[in-house]
CSV table of C-alpha atoms and ligand atoms in Angstrom, one decimal:
chain,number,residue,atom,x,y,z
Z,752,MET,CA,0.0,0.0,0.0
Z,753,GLN,CA,1.6,3.3,-1.1
Z,754,ASP,CA,0.8,5.8,1.6
Z,755,PHE,CA,1.9,9.4,0.7
Z,756,ARG,CA,-0.1,10.8,3.6
Z,757,VAL,CA,2.6,10.0,6.1
Z,758,LEU,CA,4.7,12.7,4.4
Z,759,PRO,CA,4.4,16.2,5.8
Z,760,SER,CA,3.3,19.1,3.6
Z,761,VAL,CA,5.9,21.8,2.5
Z,762,ASP,CA,4.3,24.2,5.1
Z,763,GLN,CA,4.5,21.7,7.9
Z,764,VAL,CA,8.3,21.2,7.3
Z,765,LEU,CA,8.8,25.0,7.0
Z,766,THR,CA,7.1,25.7,10.3
Z,767,SER,CA,8.7,22.8,12.2
Z,768,PRO,CA,11.6,23.8,14.5
Z,769,GLU,CA,14.1,22.3,12.1
Z,770,GLY,CA,12.5,24.1,9.2
Z,771,LEU,CA,12.6,27.4,11.0
Z,772,ALA,CA,16.3,26.9,11.9
Z,773,LEU,CA,17.2,26.1,8.3
Z,774,THR,CA,15.3,29.1,7.0
Z,775,GLU,CA,17.2,31.3,9.4
Z,776,GLU,CA,20.5,29.9,8.0
Z,777,HIS,CA,19.8,29.5,4.3
Z,778,GLY,CA,16.9,31.7,3.5
Z,779,ARG,CA,13.3,30.8,2.7
Z,780,LEU,CA,13.6,30.4,-1.0
Z,781,ALA,CA,16.4,27.8,-0.8
Z,782,VAL,CA,14.6,25.9,2.0
Z,783,VAL,CA,11.3,25.7,0.1
Z,784,THR,CA,13.2,24.5,-3.0
Z,785,ALA,CA,15.1,21.8,-1.0
Z,786,VAL,CA,11.9,20.7,0.8
Z,787,ARG,CA,10.0,20.3,-2.5
Z,788,ALA,CA,12.9,18.3,-4.0
Z,789,GLY,CA,13.2,16.2,-0.8
Z,790,LEU,CA,9.4,15.4,-0.8
Z,791,GLU,CA,9.6,14.5,-4.5
Z,792,ILE,CA,12.4,12.0,-3.9
Z,793,ALA,CA,10.5,10.6,-0.9
Z,794,ARG,CA,7.3,10.1,-3.0
Z,795,GLU,CA,9.4,8.3,-5.7
Z,796,LYS,CA,10.9,6.0,-3.0
Z,797,ILE,CA,7.4,5.2,-1.6
Z,798,ARG,CA,6.2,4.3,-5.1
Z,799,ALA,CA,9.2,2.0,-5.4
Z,800,GLY,CA,8.1,0.2,-2.1
Z,801,ASP,CA,10.1,2.0,0.6
Z,802,ASP,CA,8.6,2.6,4.0
Z,803,GLY,CA,6.9,6.1,4.1
Z,804,ALA,CA,7.2,6.6,7.9
Z,805,THR,CA,11.0,6.0,7.8
Z,806,LEU,CA,11.4,8.4,4.9
Z,807,ALA,CA,9.2,11.1,6.7
Z,808,ALA,CA,11.3,10.8,9.8
Z,809,ASP,CA,14.5,11.1,7.8
Z,810,LEU,CA,13.4,14.1,5.8
Z,811,PRO,CA,14.7,17.0,7.9
Z,812,ARG,CA,18.2,15.5,8.1
Z,813,ARG,CA,18.3,14.9,4.3
Z,814,ILE,CA,17.1,18.4,3.6
Z,815,ALA,CA,19.7,19.9,6.0
Z,816,GLU,CA,22.5,17.9,4.3
Z,817,GLU,CA,21.3,19.0,0.8
Z,818,LEU,CA,21.3,22.7,1.9
Z,819,ALA,CA,24.7,22.4,3.6
Z,820,ALA,CA,26.2,20.8,0.4
Z,821,ALA,CA,24.7,23.5,-1.8
Z,822,ALA,CA,26.0,26.3,0.5
Z,823,ARG,CA,29.6,24.9,0.4
Z,824,SER,CA,31.7,26.4,-2.4
Z,825,ALA,CA,33.8,24.2,-4.6
Z,826,LEU,CA,36.1,27.3,-4.6
Z,827,ARG,CA,36.9,27.0,-0.9
Z,828,PRO,CA,40.5,27.0,0.1
Z,829,LEU,CA,42.3,23.7,-0.2
Z,830,ILE,CA,45.8,22.4,0.7
Z,831,ASN,CA,48.0,21.9,-2.3
Z,832,LEU,CA,50.3,18.9,-1.6
Z,833,THR,CA,50.6,17.8,-5.2
Z,834,GLY,CA,54.2,18.9,-5.3
Z,835,THR,CA,53.4,21.2,-8.3
Z,836,VAL,CA,54.0,24.8,-7.0
Z,837,LEU,CA,52.2,26.6,-9.8
Z,838,HIS,CA,49.3,24.2,-10.4
Z,839,THR,CA,47.2,25.7,-13.2
Z,840,ASN,CA,44.1,23.7,-12.1
Z,841,LEU,CA,44.6,24.9,-8.5
Z,842,GLY,CA,44.8,28.6,-9.4
Z,843,ARG,CA,48.6,29.0,-10.0
Z,844,ALA,CA,50.4,31.5,-7.9
Z,845,ILE,CA,49.4,32.3,-4.2
Z,846,LEU,CA,49.7,36.0,-3.8
Z,847,ALA,CA,51.9,37.8,-1.3
Z,848,GLU,CA,50.2,39.3,1.8
Z,849,GLU,CA,51.0,42.8,0.4
Z,850,ALA,CA,49.1,41.9,-2.8
Z,851,VAL,CA,46.2,40.4,-1.0
Z,852,SER,CA,45.8,43.6,1.2
Z,853,ALA,CA,46.1,45.8,-1.9
Z,854,ALA,CA,43.5,43.8,-3.8
Z,855,SER,CA,41.1,43.7,-0.8
Z,856,ALA,CA,41.4,47.5,-0.4
Z,857,ALA,CA,40.7,48.0,-4.1
Z,858,MET,CA,37.6,45.8,-3.8
Z,859,ALA,CA,36.1,47.6,-0.9
Z,860,ASN,CA,36.8,51.3,-1.8
Z,861,PRO,CA,36.8,53.8,-4.7
Z,862,LEU,CA,40.3,54.4,-6.0
Z,863,ALA,CA,42.1,56.6,-8.6
Z,864,LEU,CA,42.1,53.9,-11.3
Z,865,GLU,CA,41.8,56.2,-14.3
Z,866,PHE,CA,42.0,59.5,-12.4
Z,867,ASP,CA,45.0,61.7,-11.9
Z,868,LEU,CA,45.3,62.6,-8.3
Z,869,ASP,CA,47.7,65.5,-9.0
Z,870,GLY,CA,45.9,67.3,-11.8
Z,871,GLY,CA,42.4,65.9,-11.1
Z,872,GLY,CA,42.0,65.0,-14.7
Z,873,ARG,CA,41.8,61.7,-16.5
Z,874,GLY,CA,44.5,59.1,-16.0
Z,875,GLN,CA,45.3,55.7,-17.5
Z,876,ARG,CA,44.8,52.4,-15.7
Z,877,ASP,CA,48.0,51.0,-17.0
Z,878,ASP,CA,50.0,53.9,-15.6
Z,879,HIS,CA,50.1,52.4,-12.2
Z,880,LEU,CA,52.2,49.5,-13.5
Z,881,ARG,CA,54.0,50.9,-16.5
Z,882,GLY,CA,56.9,52.6,-14.6
Z,883,LEU,CA,57.5,49.5,-12.5
Z,884,LEU,CA,57.5,47.2,-15.5
Z,885,CYS,CA,59.9,49.4,-17.3
Z,886,GLU,CA,62.2,49.7,-14.3
Z,887,LEU,CA,62.2,45.9,-13.7
Z,888,THR,CA,62.6,44.8,-17.4
Z,889,GLY,CA,64.6,47.7,-18.9
Z,890,ALA,CA,61.9,48.1,-21.6
Z,891,GLU,CA,60.8,51.5,-23.0
Z,892,ASP,CA,57.2,50.9,-22.4
Z,893,ALA,CA,54.6,48.4,-21.2
Z,894,THR,CA,51.0,47.5,-21.5
Z,895,ILE,CA,48.9,45.0,-19.4
Z,896,VAL,CA,46.1,42.7,-20.4
Z,897,ASN,CA,44.0,39.8,-19.0
Z,898,ASN,CA,46.6,37.0,-19.4
Z,899,ASN,CA,49.6,36.1,-21.6
Z,900,ALA,CA,47.3,34.4,-24.2
Z,901,ALA,CA,45.6,37.8,-24.6
Z,902,ALA,CA,49.1,39.5,-24.8
Z,903,VAL,CA,50.2,37.2,-27.6
Z,904,LEU,CA,46.8,37.7,-29.4
Z,905,ILE,CA,46.8,41.5,-29.3
Z,906,ALA,CA,50.5,41.8,-30.1
Z,907,LEU,CA,50.1,39.6,-33.2
Z,908,ASN,CA,46.8,41.3,-34.3
Z,909,THR,CA,48.4,44.7,-34.0
Z,910,LEU,CA,51.6,43.7,-35.9
Z,911,ALA,CA,50.4,41.2,-38.4
Z,912,ASP,CA,46.6,41.5,-39.1
Z,913,GLY,CA,46.2,40.4,-42.8
Z,914,ARG,CA,50.0,39.9,-43.0
Z,915,GLU,CA,52.5,37.1,-42.4
Z,916,ALA,CA,53.9,36.0,-39.1
Z,917,ILE,CA,57.1,33.9,-39.4
Z,918,VAL,CA,57.7,31.2,-36.7
Z,919,SER,CA,59.9,28.2,-36.4
Z,920,ARG,CA,58.3,24.7,-36.7
Z,921,GLY,CA,60.0,23.8,-33.5
Z,922,GLU,CA,58.1,26.5,-31.6
Z,923,LEU,CA,54.5,25.9,-32.8
Z,924,ILE,CA,53.4,25.0,-29.2
Z,925,GLU,CA,50.2,24.0,-27.5
Z,926,ILE,CA,50.0,25.4,-24.0
Z,927,GLY,CA,47.1,23.3,-22.9
Z,928,GLY,CA,43.3,23.8,-23.2
Z,929,ALA,CA,42.7,25.4,-26.6
Z,930,PHE,CA,45.8,27.6,-26.7
Z,931,ARG,CA,47.7,26.5,-29.8
Z,932,MET,CA,50.0,28.9,-31.4
Z,933,PRO,CA,48.7,28.3,-35.0
Z,934,ASP,CA,45.1,28.8,-33.9
Z,935,ILE,CA,45.9,32.0,-32.0
Z,936,MET,CA,47.8,33.4,-35.0
Z,937,ALA,CA,44.8,32.6,-37.2
Z,938,ARG,CA,42.4,34.4,-34.8
Z,939,ALA,CA,44.8,37.3,-34.7
Z,940,GLY,CA,44.4,37.6,-38.5
Z,941,ALA,CA,48.0,36.6,-39.2
Z,942,ARG,CA,49.0,34.2,-41.9
Z,943,LEU,CA,51.3,31.6,-40.5
Z,944,VAL,CA,54.6,31.1,-42.3
Z,945,GLU,CA,56.4,28.1,-40.8
Z,946,VAL,CA,60.1,27.9,-41.2
Z,947,GLY,CA,62.8,25.2,-40.4
Z,948,THR,CA,61.9,21.8,-39.1
Z,949,THR,CA,60.7,20.4,-35.8
Z,950,ASN,CA,64.2,20.0,-34.4
Z,951,ARG,CA,66.4,22.5,-36.4
Z,952,THR,CA,65.8,26.0,-37.6
Z,953,HIS,CA,68.6,28.2,-39.0
Z,954,PRO,CA,69.1,31.9,-39.7
Z,955,ARG,CA,68.8,31.3,-43.4
Z,956,ASP,CA,65.3,29.8,-42.9
Z,957,TYR,CA,64.1,33.1,-41.4
Z,958,GLU,CA,66.0,35.2,-44.0
Z,959,GLY,CA,64.5,33.2,-46.8
Z,960,ALA,CA,60.9,33.7,-45.6
Z,961,ILE,CA,61.0,37.5,-45.0
Z,962,GLY,CA,59.2,39.4,-47.7
Z,963,PRO,CA,57.0,42.5,-48.3
Z,964,GLU,CA,54.0,40.7,-46.6
Z,965,THR,CA,55.9,40.0,-43.3
Z,966,GLY,CA,54.3,41.7,-40.3
Z,967,VAL,CA,56.3,40.0,-37.5
Z,968,ILE,CA,58.8,37.4,-36.6
Z,969,LEU,CA,57.6,35.4,-33.6
Z,970,LYS,CA,59.8,33.6,-31.2
Z,971,VAL,CA,58.1,31.3,-28.7
Z,972,HIS,CA,59.7,30.0,-25.5
Z,973,THR,CA,59.0,26.2,-25.6
Z,974,SER,CA,57.9,26.4,-22.0
Z,975,ASN,CA,56.3,23.0,-21.5
Z,976,TYR,CA,58.6,20.7,-23.4
Z,977,ARG,CA,62.2,20.4,-24.5
Z,978,ILE,CA,63.6,19.2,-27.8
Z,979,GLU,CA,66.8,17.4,-27.2
Z,980,GLY,CA,69.4,15.7,-29.4
Z,981,PHE,CA,70.2,16.9,-32.9
Z,982,THR,CA,68.7,20.4,-32.5
Z,983,ALA,CA,69.4,24.0,-33.6
Z,984,GLU,CA,67.5,27.1,-32.8
Z,985,VAL,CA,68.4,30.7,-33.8
Z,986,PRO,CA,69.4,32.5,-30.6
Z,987,ALA,CA,67.3,35.6,-29.8
Z,988,PRO,CA,70.2,38.1,-30.4
Z,989,ARG,CA,70.8,36.7,-33.9
Z,990,LEU,CA,67.1,36.6,-34.7
Z,991,ALA,CA,66.9,40.3,-33.5
Z,992,GLU,CA,69.7,41.2,-35.9
Z,993,ILE,CA,67.9,39.5,-38.8
Z,994,ALA,CA,64.6,41.2,-37.9
Z,995,ARG,CA,66.3,44.6,-37.6
Z,996,ARG,CA,68.1,44.3,-40.9
Z,997,ALA,CA,64.8,43.5,-42.6
Z,998,GLY,CA,62.9,46.2,-40.8
Z,999,VAL,CA,60.4,43.7,-39.2
Z,1000,PRO,CA,59.6,43.6,-35.5
Z,1001,LEU,CA,60.6,40.6,-33.4
Z,1002,LEU,CA,58.0,39.4,-30.8
Z,1003,ASN,CA,59.4,37.1,-28.1
Z,1004,ASP,CA,56.7,35.1,-26.2
Z,1005,LEU,CA,58.5,34.1,-23.0
Z,1006,GLY,CA,55.5,32.4,-21.3
Z,1007,SER,CA,56.6,32.2,-17.7
Z,1008,GLY,CA,59.0,35.1,-17.9
Z,1009,SER,CA,60.8,35.4,-14.7
Z,1010,LEU,CA,61.8,38.8,-13.6
Z,1011,ILE,CA,64.9,37.6,-11.7
Z,1012,ASP,CA,67.5,34.9,-12.2
Z,1013,LEU,CA,66.2,31.8,-10.6
Z,1014,SER,CA,69.6,30.1,-10.4
Z,1015,ILE,CA,70.1,32.1,-7.1
Z,1016,PHE,CA,67.5,29.7,-5.7
Z,1017,GLY,CA,69.2,26.6,-7.0
Z,1018,LEU,CA,66.7,26.3,-10.0
Z,1019,ARG,CA,67.7,26.1,-13.6
Z,1020,ARG,CA,68.1,29.4,-15.4
Z,1021,GLU,CA,65.1,30.5,-17.3
Z,1022,PRO,CA,65.5,33.5,-19.6
Z,1023,THR,CA,64.5,36.6,-17.7
Z,1024,VAL,CA,62.4,39.3,-19.2
Z,1025,ALA,CA,65.2,41.9,-18.9
Z,1026,GLU,CA,67.5,39.5,-20.9
Z,1027,ALA,CA,64.9,39.1,-23.6
Z,1028,VAL,CA,64.5,42.9,-23.9
Z,1029,ALA,CA,68.3,43.4,-23.9
Z,1030,GLU,CA,68.7,40.7,-26.6
Z,1031,GLY,CA,66.9,43.0,-28.9
Z,1032,ALA,CA,63.3,41.7,-29.1
Z,1033,ASP,CA,61.0,44.6,-30.0
Z,1034,LEU,CA,58.2,43.2,-27.9
Z,1035,VAL,CA,58.3,40.6,-25.1
Z,1036,THR,CA,55.1,38.9,-23.7
Z,1037,PHE,CA,54.8,37.0,-20.3
Z,1038,SER,CA,52.4,35.9,-17.6
Z,1039,GLY,CA,51.5,37.5,-14.3
Z,1040,ASP,CA,50.6,34.3,-12.4
Z,1041,LYS,CA,53.4,32.0,-13.4
Z,1042,LEU,CA,57.0,32.5,-12.0
Z,1043,LEU,CA,56.3,36.2,-11.4
Z,1044,GLY,CA,54.0,35.1,-8.5
Z,1045,GLY,CA,51.1,37.5,-9.0
Z,1046,PRO,CA,47.5,37.4,-10.1
Z,1047,GLN,CA,46.4,36.3,-13.6
Z,1048,ALA,CA,47.7,38.9,-16.1
Z,1049,GLY,CA,49.6,39.3,-19.3
Z,1050,PHE,CA,52.3,41.8,-20.1
Z,1051,VAL,CA,53.7,43.2,-23.3
Z,1052,VAL,CA,56.9,45.2,-22.8
Z,1053,GLY,CA,59.1,46.8,-25.5
Z,1054,ARG,CA,59.3,49.5,-28.1
Z,1055,ARG,CA,57.3,52.6,-27.3
Z,1056,ASP,CA,55.8,53.0,-30.8
Z,1057,LEU,CA,54.6,49.4,-30.9
Z,1058,ILE,CA,53.1,49.5,-27.4
Z,1059,ALA,CA,51.3,52.7,-28.4
Z,1060,ALA,CA,49.9,50.8,-31.4
Z,1061,ILE,CA,48.7,48.0,-29.2
Z,1062,ASN,CA,47.0,50.5,-26.9
Z,1063,ARG,CA,45.2,51.9,-29.9
Z,1064,ASN,CA,43.9,48.5,-30.9
Z,1065,PRO,CA,40.2,48.2,-30.1
Z,1066,LEU,CA,40.9,44.7,-28.8
Z,1067,LYS,CA,42.7,46.4,-25.8
Z,1068,ARG,CA,39.4,47.4,-24.3
Z,1069,ALA,CA,38.2,43.8,-24.5
Z,1070,VAL,CA,41.2,42.3,-22.8
Z,1071,ARG,CA,42.0,45.0,-20.2
Z,1072,LEU,CA,42.6,44.3,-16.5
Z,1073,ASP,CA,40.2,45.1,-13.6
Z,1074,LYS,CA,41.2,47.3,-10.6
Z,1075,ILE,CA,41.5,44.4,-8.2
Z,1076,ARG,CA,44.3,42.7,-10.2
Z,1077,ILE,CA,46.0,46.0,-11.0
Z,1078,ALA,CA,46.2,46.7,-7.3
Z,1079,ALA,CA,47.5,43.2,-6.6
Z,1080,LEU,CA,50.1,43.5,-9.4
Z,1081,GLU,CA,51.4,46.8,-8.3
Z,1082,ALA,CA,52.0,45.4,-4.8
Z,1083,THR,CA,53.6,42.3,-6.3
Z,1084,LEU,CA,55.9,44.1,-8.6
Z,1085,LYS,CA,57.0,46.5,-5.8
Z,1086,LEU,CA,58.3,43.5,-3.9
Z,1087,TYR,CA,60.8,42.9,-6.8
Z,1088,ARG,CA,62.5,46.2,-5.9
Z,1089,ASP,CA,63.9,44.5,-2.8
Z,1090,PRO,CA,65.3,41.2,-4.2
Z,1091,ASP,CA,67.0,40.3,-0.9
Z,1092,ARG,CA,63.6,39.9,0.8
Z,1093,LEU,CA,61.7,38.7,-2.2
Z,1094,LYS,CA,62.2,35.0,-1.2
Z,1095,GLU,CA,60.5,35.5,2.1
Z,1096,ARG,CA,57.6,37.7,0.9
Z,1097,LEU,CA,56.6,36.1,-2.4
Z,1098,PRO,CA,55.0,32.7,-1.7
Z,1099,THR,CA,55.9,31.2,-5.2
Z,1100,LEU,CA,59.6,31.8,-4.6
Z,1101,ARG,CA,59.4,30.9,-0.9
Z,1102,PHE,CA,58.0,27.5,-1.9
Z,1103,LEU,CA,60.4,26.9,-4.8
Z,1104,SER,CA,63.4,27.8,-2.7
Z,1105,ARG,CA,62.5,25.7,0.4
Z,1106,PRO,CA,65.5,23.4,1.1
Z,1107,GLU,CA,64.9,19.7,1.0
Z,1108,VAL,CA,66.2,19.3,4.6
Z,1109,ASP,CA,63.6,21.7,5.9
Z,1110,ILE,CA,60.8,19.8,4.2
Z,1111,GLY,CA,62.3,16.5,5.3
Z,1112,ALA,CA,62.3,17.6,9.0
Z,1113,GLN,CA,58.6,18.7,8.6
Z,1114,ALA,CA,57.7,15.3,7.2
Z,1115,ALA,CA,59.5,13.5,10.1
Z,1116,ARG,CA,57.7,15.8,12.6
Z,1117,LEU,CA,54.2,15.3,11.0
Z,1118,ALA,CA,54.4,11.6,10.2
Z,1119,PRO,CA,53.4,10.2,13.7
Z,1120,ALA,CA,50.5,12.7,14.1
Z,1121,ILE,CA,49.1,12.0,10.7
Z,1122,ASP,CA,49.6,8.3,11.1
Z,1123,ALA,CA,47.6,8.5,14.3
Z,1124,LEU,CA,44.8,10.4,12.6
Z,1125,LEU,CA,44.6,7.9,9.7
Z,1126,LYS,CA,44.9,4.7,11.7
Z,1127,PRO,CA,41.2,4.5,12.7
Z,1128,HIS,CA,40.3,4.7,9.0
Z,1129,GLY,CA,42.6,1.9,8.0
Z,1130,TYR,CA,45.4,3.9,6.5
Z,1131,SER,CA,49.0,4.6,7.7
Z,1132,ALA,CA,51.5,7.4,7.1
Z,1133,ALA,CA,55.3,7.5,6.8
Z,1134,ALA,CA,57.8,10.1,5.9
Z,1135,CYS,CA,59.2,9.8,2.3
Z,1136,THR,CA,61.2,11.7,-0.2
Z,1137,CYS,CA,59.6,12.9,-3.4
Z,1138,GLN,CA,60.1,15.3,-6.4
Z,1139,SER,CA,58.4,18.7,-6.7
Z,1140,GLN,CA,57.8,20.5,-10.0
Z,1141,VAL,CA,57.5,24.2,-10.8
Z,1142,GLY,CA,54.4,23.8,-12.9
Z,1143,SER,CA,52.5,26.0,-15.4
Z,1144,GLY,CA,54.9,24.9,-18.1
Z,1145,ALA,CA,58.0,26.4,-16.5
Z,1146,LEU,CA,61.2,24.2,-16.3
Z,1147,PRO,CA,59.2,21.3,-17.7
Z,1148,VAL,CA,61.8,18.5,-17.3
Z,1149,ASP,CA,63.3,19.6,-14.1
Z,1150,THR,CA,62.3,18.3,-10.7
Z,1151,ILE,CA,63.2,19.7,-7.2
Z,1152,PRO,CA,64.1,17.2,-4.5
Z,1153,SER,CA,61.4,17.4,-1.8
Z,1154,ALA,CA,59.9,15.4,1.0
Z,1155,GLY,CA,56.4,14.4,2.2
Z,1156,LEU,CA,54.1,11.7,3.6
Z,1157,ARG,CA,53.4,8.4,1.9
Z,1158,LEU,CA,49.9,7.3,2.8
Z,1159,THR,CA,49.0,3.6,2.3
Z,1160,GLY,CA,46.1,1.2,3.1
Z,1161,SER,CA,45.1,-2.3,2.3
Z,1162,GLY,CA,43.4,-3.1,-1.1
Z,1163,GLY,CA,44.5,-2.2,-4.6
Z,1164,ASP,CA,42.4,0.9,-4.8
Z,1165,ALA,CA,43.4,2.2,-1.3
Z,1166,PRO,CA,45.2,5.3,-2.7
Z,1167,GLU,CA,42.3,6.3,-4.9
Z,1168,ARG,CA,39.7,5.8,-2.1
Z,1169,LEU,CA,41.8,7.8,0.3
Z,1170,SER,CA,42.5,10.5,-2.3
Z,1171,ALA,CA,38.7,10.9,-2.8
Z,1172,ARG,CA,38.1,11.1,0.9
Z,1173,LEU,CA,40.7,13.8,1.3
Z,1174,ARG,CA,39.3,15.8,-1.6
Z,1175,ALA,CA,35.8,15.7,0.1
Z,1176,LEU,CA,37.0,17.2,3.4
Z,1177,PRO,CA,35.7,20.6,4.5
Z,1178,ILE,CA,39.3,21.8,3.7
Z,1179,PRO,CA,40.2,19.5,0.9
Z,1180,VAL,CA,43.7,18.0,0.8
Z,1181,VAL,CA,45.1,17.3,-2.7
Z,1182,GLY,CA,48.1,15.0,-3.1
Z,1183,HIS,CA,49.2,12.7,-6.0
Z,1184,ILE,CA,49.2,9.0,-6.4
Z,1185,ARG,CA,52.5,7.3,-7.0
Z,1186,ASP,CA,53.6,3.7,-6.8
Z,1187,GLY,CA,50.5,2.4,-5.0
Z,1188,ALA,CA,50.4,5.2,-2.4
Z,1189,LEU,CA,48.9,8.7,-1.9
Z,1190,VAL,CA,51.9,11.0,-1.6
Z,1191,LEU,CA,51.5,14.4,0.1
Z,1192,ASP,CA,54.5,16.6,-0.9
Z,1193,LEU,CA,54.9,19.1,1.9
Z,1194,ARG,CA,56.8,21.8,-0.1
Z,1195,CYS,CA,53.8,24.1,-0.1
Z,1196,LEU,CA,52.7,23.4,3.4
Z,1197,GLU,CA,53.6,26.3,5.7
Z,1198,SER,CA,51.7,25.3,8.8
Z,1199,ASP,CA,51.7,21.8,10.3
Z,1200,GLU,CA,48.5,22.7,12.3
Z,1201,MET,CA,46.6,23.4,9.1
Z,1202,LEU,CA,47.1,19.8,7.7
Z,1203,ILE,CA,46.4,18.2,11.1
Z,1204,ALA,CA,43.2,20.2,11.5
Z,1205,ALA,CA,42.1,19.4,7.9
Z,1206,LEU,CA,42.7,15.6,8.4
Z,1207,ALA,CA,41.1,15.6,11.9
Z,1208,ALA,CA,37.8,16.2,10.1
Z,1209,LEU,CA,38.0,12.7,8.4
N,2783,PLP,C1,51.7,29.9,-20.4
N,2783,PLP,C2,52.0,30.4,-21.7
N,2783,PLP,C3,51.1,31.2,-22.5
N,2783,PLP,C4,49.8,31.5,-22.0
N,2783,PLP,O1,49.8,32.3,-20.8
N,2783,PLP,P1,48.6,32.5,-19.9
N,2783,PLP,O2,49.0,33.6,-18.9
N,2783,PLP,O3,48.3,31.2,-19.3
N,2783,PLP,O4,47.5,33.0,-20.7
N,2783,PLP,C5,51.5,31.6,-23.7
N,2783,PLP,N1,52.8,31.3,-24.2
N,2783,PLP,C6,53.7,30.6,-23.5
N,2783,PLP,C7,55.0,30.3,-24.1
N,2783,PLP,C8,53.3,30.1,-22.2
N,2783,PLP,O5,54.2,29.4,-21.5
């Protein structure tokens, strides 16, 4: 006998003590919607033969759970123990405190974004960053857009719309997602002229391709892979010379584009932006949220006349930056004025430069506590060594010796099951699975208590 009458009405649930408490917390509309959905599911179950009285008794708990799950954001902070410092899927760079404060003040207050405080007239939003970028890169001028993909797009469109863009076959990269150099060039209106081969491109290849239709020579930093073996690329200074002689601008897309020499932190040297400028590129493009350690942004630095042309391009308005990120970028770039303290203040560099012994000591310290927390759930934890990566396509084949916790359990799918449980925590913990264990690389963990508190919620 299917008895729907044991179920309460929507009104009865809403006016019950539980219903009133939920309305107080989540608002009436959300609770009404959740109650209706809960009742619909209960009716279906009764039709399928389930006991109505049990379902009715369980209803408030189910509705409360639904509402709590809907209120929780998937964008809540998590603990990145993947070992990849600049993890694109986890939001890349963590901002410095100075940048967070500046962004938060910009969010909550009016500010002189396009207003000249001295003269009281109109100002330019890029002016807040222009001087800093020129100072840090040695470039004549700079413009700022939404991300580096937009920087490449607008630079190509400005220099080579309806004209030819020459690029080596060894540099026709895909960054991930839908960002493939040939597609971006097509969208920018440039006709792609490929030169050389996958592994070798010579000066004569570029020289032979330059003609009256050439709008730009493009050099792309092969950020996320490395061609090894029998290879040849034309060094940037030589390419700049070829471009200058032909009267064609050279655009160098650096991708990550570090502002400082990373070898002082024991990492492999990446070309710095200042070097790319000094090597004679007319324009250099790079990202804000990769090695630079700021918010998402794209920069074009270089020749004043070319930057002015980019700023006149109607696309500029479509890819411009908002006040929040401009404020965060200004604060981030200012940190670079004091390189001695940069490593302490900029989280990206702080993480990347953490010595292995430090992380190893942290792992040894944490292992017993984490092991004790996991034991009741059938898992154990032990300190281990592991390898971190920079991420976001920087230094793709390099790893940095690190340390962490190796979490194991019984059963072949133990790492996957544990990984899913840690991702579902109120503060999710994200590691990576390797050799039949879930490994938590501690390089980016600055507080032991944070991990212990997160795992205590298991
Ligand atoms: C990462 C990268 C881009 C894209 O930069 P975003 O800031 O992610 O838009 C373009 N070119 C190169 C060489 C890159 O490494």
